[in-house]
């Protein structure tokens, strides 16, 4: 439902796997390289608990992530905090509003 909504609205997005971990200090260079090689597009900390609960309860779940940092084995760029980059089309508020629209549509279909 999420990808169909984004396609219908002509909203650019990337779809793929996310490495979710609740301990940022275990994001080692070796693990970053491993998950990049597996095709992970992002790493985040908050969704792991939500996905575990949904799995346990046998419920549908999806995620929309706004990429804030760019992490590579050689560097870490805090993109949302940089002033020298152009203003992003999708900021936190826009992404939240988009998510709420999608959830309303999802609620009507389930």
XYZ file of N, CA and C in Angstrom:
330
model
N 0.828 -1.194 0.000
C 0.000 0.000 0.000
C 0.869 1.254 0.000
N 1.930 1.239 0.764
C 2.798 2.420 0.854
C 3.415 2.736 -0.501
N 4.012 1.737 -1.144
C 4.668 2.004 -2.429
C 3.656 2.402 -3.500
N 2.484 1.789 -3.495
C 1.449 2.174 -4.463
C 1.020 3.620 -4.264
N 0.863 4.040 -3.024
C 0.477 5.418 -2.723
C 1.545 6.384 -3.237
N 2.802 6.096 -2.943
C 3.885 6.982 -3.373
C 3.978 7.051 -4.896
N 3.808 5.906 -5.561
C 3.821 5.894 -7.027
C 2.658 6.709 -7.592
N 1.454 6.509 -7.042
C 0.275 7.237 -7.520
C 0.428 8.745 -7.381
N 1.133 9.186 -6.351
C 1.337 10.622 -6.095
C 2.625 11.145 -6.737
N 3.334 10.288 -7.484
C 4.605 10.659 -8.114
C 5.618 11.204 -7.107
N 5.699 10.547 -5.968
C 6.638 10.938 -4.925
C 7.861 10.032 -5.031
N 9.047 10.611 -5.217
C 10.250 9.773 -5.347
C 10.574 9.068 -4.029
N 10.984 7.808 -4.128
C 11.333 7.050 -2.938
C 12.268 5.898 -3.321
N 12.893 5.339 -2.309
C 13.711 4.130 -2.465
C 13.063 3.062 -1.600
N 12.993 1.874 -2.111
C 12.407 0.763 -1.365
C 13.462 -0.322 -1.206
N 13.593 -0.826 -0.012
C 14.563 -1.878 0.220
C 14.661 -2.229 1.686
N 15.622 -3.041 1.996
C 15.765 -3.502 3.369
C 16.467 -2.454 4.231
N 16.163 -2.533 5.526
C 16.738 -1.640 6.519
C 17.334 -2.481 7.639
N 18.508 -2.124 8.030
C 19.141 -2.767 9.185
C 18.647 -2.018 10.402
N 17.915 -2.690 11.263
C 17.394 -2.035 12.454
C 18.077 -2.614 13.685
N 18.582 -1.740 14.518
C 19.368 -2.143 15.686
C 19.084 -1.140 16.799
N 19.048 -1.620 18.023
C 18.740 -0.719 19.128
C 19.978 -0.305 19.924
N 21.148 -0.536 19.371
C 22.386 -0.183 20.067
C 23.352 0.480 19.087
N 23.389 1.815 19.049
C 24.201 2.510 18.047
C 25.694 2.208 18.115
N 26.201 1.831 19.256
C 27.643 1.597 19.363
C 28.048 0.234 18.802
N 27.058 -0.555 18.351
C 27.372 -1.822 17.693
C 27.346 -1.660 16.171
N 27.206 -0.427 15.684
C 27.278 -0.146 14.247
C 28.754 -0.031 13.862
N 29.417 -1.152 13.792
C 30.841 -1.160 13.492
C 31.066 -1.088 11.980
N 32.265 -0.739 11.589
C 32.608 -0.668 10.164
C 32.385 -2.026 9.511
N 32.763 -3.088 10.193
C 32.571 -4.433 9.642
C 31.083 -4.714 9.393
N 30.243 -4.350 10.345
C 28.809 -4.591 10.172
C 28.212 -3.675 9.103
N 28.681 -2.440 9.033
C 28.202 -1.530 7.980
C 28.511 -2.135 6.611
N 29.727 -2.601 6.428
C 30.103 -3.220 5.144
C 29.271 -4.473 4.864
N 29.036 -5.285 5.885
C 28.255 -6.516 5.727
C 26.837 -6.190 5.251
N 26.174 -5.263 5.927
C 24.797 -4.947 5.570
C 24.701 -4.179 4.252
N 25.689 -3.356 3.943
C 25.715 -2.717 2.625
C 25.833 -3.771 1.534
N 26.696 -4.775 1.753
C 26.867 -5.856 0.767
C 25.577 -6.645 0.584
N 24.767 -6.720 1.633
C 23.488 -7.423 1.554
C 22.392 -6.553 0.921
N 22.713 -5.291 0.643
C 21.762 -4.415 -0.026
C 20.928 -3.533 0.874
N 21.268 -3.447 2.149
C 20.513 -2.567 3.052
C 20.677 -1.118 2.621
N 19.569 -0.405 2.599
C 19.588 1.003 2.210
C 19.788 1.931 3.397
N 19.449 1.447 4.595
C 19.532 2.330 5.755
C 19.713 1.523 7.032
N 20.072 2.244 8.080
C 20.138 1.689 9.433
C 19.365 2.651 10.322
N 18.579 2.089 11.223
C 17.823 2.932 12.135
C 17.641 2.205 13.452
N 17.164 2.907 14.473
C 17.110 2.333 15.809
C 15.706 2.126 16.359
N 14.728 2.846 15.901
C 13.442 2.849 16.567
C 12.474 1.758 16.110
N 12.576 1.313 14.882
C 11.563 0.420 14.326
C 11.683 -1.023 14.788
N 12.828 -1.422 15.300
C 13.011 -2.835 15.646
C 11.963 -3.325 16.635
N 11.666 -2.543 17.639
C 10.658 -2.956 18.629
C 9.272 -3.028 17.995
N 8.936 -2.069 17.150
C 7.619 -2.074 16.510
C 7.437 -3.279 15.594
N 8.473 -3.602 14.830
C 8.393 -4.756 13.932
C 8.327 -6.064 14.725
N 9.011 -6.139 15.852
C 8.961 -7.337 16.696
C 7.560 -7.532 17.278
N 6.938 -6.454 17.734
C 5.580 -6.536 18.284
C 4.594 -6.938 17.193
N 4.712 -6.324 16.017
C 3.812 -6.666 14.907
C 3.965 -8.132 14.518
N 5.193 -8.617 14.493
C 5.428 -10.020 14.161
C 4.784 -10.924 15.208
N 4.976 -10.604 16.460
C 4.408 -11.395 17.552
C 2.881 -11.399 17.506
N 2.294 -10.242 17.218
C 0.833 -10.097 17.172
C 0.236 -10.472 15.825
N 1.100 -10.854 14.867
C 0.655 -11.226 13.508
C -0.114 -10.072 12.849
N 0.462 -8.872 12.933
C -0.148 -7.663 12.376
C 0.685 -7.142 11.215
N 0.028 -6.405 10.325
C 0.728 -5.758 9.212
C 1.517 -4.566 9.751
N 2.671 -4.332 9.148
C 3.466 -3.159 9.523
C 4.299 -2.730 8.320
N 4.574 -1.477 8.240
C 5.430 -0.922 7.201
C 6.177 0.251 7.788
N 7.116 0.763 7.048
C 7.886 1.885 7.557
C 8.197 2.897 6.479
N 8.203 4.153 6.889
C 8.630 5.254 6.031
C 9.734 5.962 6.801
N 10.909 6.002 6.221
C 12.053 6.575 6.911
C 12.568 7.792 6.156
N 12.860 8.835 6.866
C 13.481 10.031 6.313
C 14.962 9.943 6.649
N 15.795 9.814 5.639
C 17.230 9.655 5.865
C 17.842 10.951 6.359
N 18.423 10.896 7.544
C 19.023 12.080 8.125
C 20.529 12.110 8.016
N 21.154 10.969 8.158
C 22.610 10.874 8.107
C 23.011 9.969 6.953
N 24.212 10.172 6.485
C 24.787 9.287 5.474
C 26.010 8.631 6.109
N 25.920 7.313 6.322
C 27.007 6.581 6.969
C 27.649 5.649 5.950
N 28.948 5.783 5.805
C 29.729 4.873 4.973
C 30.885 4.362 5.829
N 31.589 3.342 5.367
C 32.724 2.876 6.175
C 33.781 3.951 6.418
N 33.813 4.990 5.586
C 34.851 6.013 5.738
C 34.375 7.309 6.392
N 33.051 7.556 6.429
C 32.603 8.842 6.968
C 31.178 8.769 7.499
N 30.814 9.844 8.211
C 29.469 9.999 8.740
C 29.079 11.451 8.506
N 28.082 11.679 7.680
C 27.628 13.028 7.359
C 26.244 13.244 7.960
N 26.129 14.216 8.841
C 24.842 14.542 9.453
C 24.101 15.507 8.530
N 23.472 14.944 7.490
C 22.891 15.750 6.422
C 21.773 16.675 6.882
N 20.932 16.257 7.814
C 19.826 17.119 8.235
C 20.304 18.344 8.999
N 21.501 18.302 9.540
C 22.024 19.422 10.316
C 22.927 20.350 9.504
N 23.244 19.958 8.271
C 24.153 20.773 7.465
C 23.410 21.950 6.842
N 23.998 23.119 6.936
C 23.386 24.342 6.407
C 23.783 24.594 4.951
N 24.846 23.917 4.459
C 25.341 24.192 3.115
C 24.600 23.385 2.043
N 23.708 22.471 2.450
C 22.946 21.694 1.476
C 21.635 22.408 1.159
N 21.112 22.239 -0.052
C 19.834 22.880 -0.384
C 18.706 22.324 0.481
N 17.660 23.141 0.675
C 16.513 22.700 1.469
C 15.901 21.468 0.818
N 15.619 20.498 1.633
C 15.048 19.249 1.144
C 13.560 19.410 0.883
N 13.084 18.734 -0.150
C 11.660 18.756 -0.459
C 10.861 18.077 0.653
N 11.427 17.027 1.233
C 10.747 16.293 2.287
C 11.490 16.478 3.596
N 10.900 17.257 4.473
C 11.463 17.430 5.803
C 10.654 16.569 6.774
N 10.905 16.702 8.044
C 10.229 15.871 9.041
C 8.715 16.078 9.039
N 8.268 17.315 8.948
C 6.833 17.599 8.972
C 6.145 17.045 7.735
N 6.733 17.243 6.575
C 6.154 16.730 5.326
C 6.068 15.215 5.363
N 7.114 14.567 5.852
C 7.131 13.110 5.931
C 6.072 12.605 6.913
N 5.908 13.277 8.033
C 4.874 12.894 8.998
C 3.485 13.028 8.381
N 3.219 14.149 7.722
C 1.916 14.346 7.089
C 1.656 13.303 6.004
N 2.662 12.986 5.221
C 2.548 11.956 4.198
C 2.227 10.608 4.843
N 2.907 10.298 5.929
C 2.661 9.040 6.638
C 1.224 8.970 7.139
N 0.725 10.064 7.684
C -0.657 10.081 8.180
C -1.657 9.860 7.046
N -1.407 10.452 5.891
C -2.281 10.229 4.731
C -2.288 8.758 4.331
N -1.118 8.147 4.300
C -1.018 6.736 3.923
C -1.715 5.857 4.960
N -1.543 6.168 6.235
C -2.190 5.367 7.270
C -3.708 5.481 7.204
N -4.215 6.657 6.872
C -5.673 6.804 6.689
C -6.161 5.886 5.566
N -5.436 5.876 4.452
C -5.801 5.017 3.333
C -5.684 3.554 3.730
N -4.640 3.209 4.450
C -4.445 1.844 4.907
C -5.591 1.405 5.827
N -5.993 2.275 6.725
C -7.082 1.959 7.656
C -8.386 1.671 6.910
N -8.622 2.358 5.819
C -9.843 2.145 5.037
C -9.805 0.818 4.293
N -8.619 0.304 3.967
C -8.493 -0.920 3.190
C -8.448 -2.180 4.042
N -8.099 -2.035 5.306
C -7.976 -3.232 6.152
C -9.247 -3.432 6.961
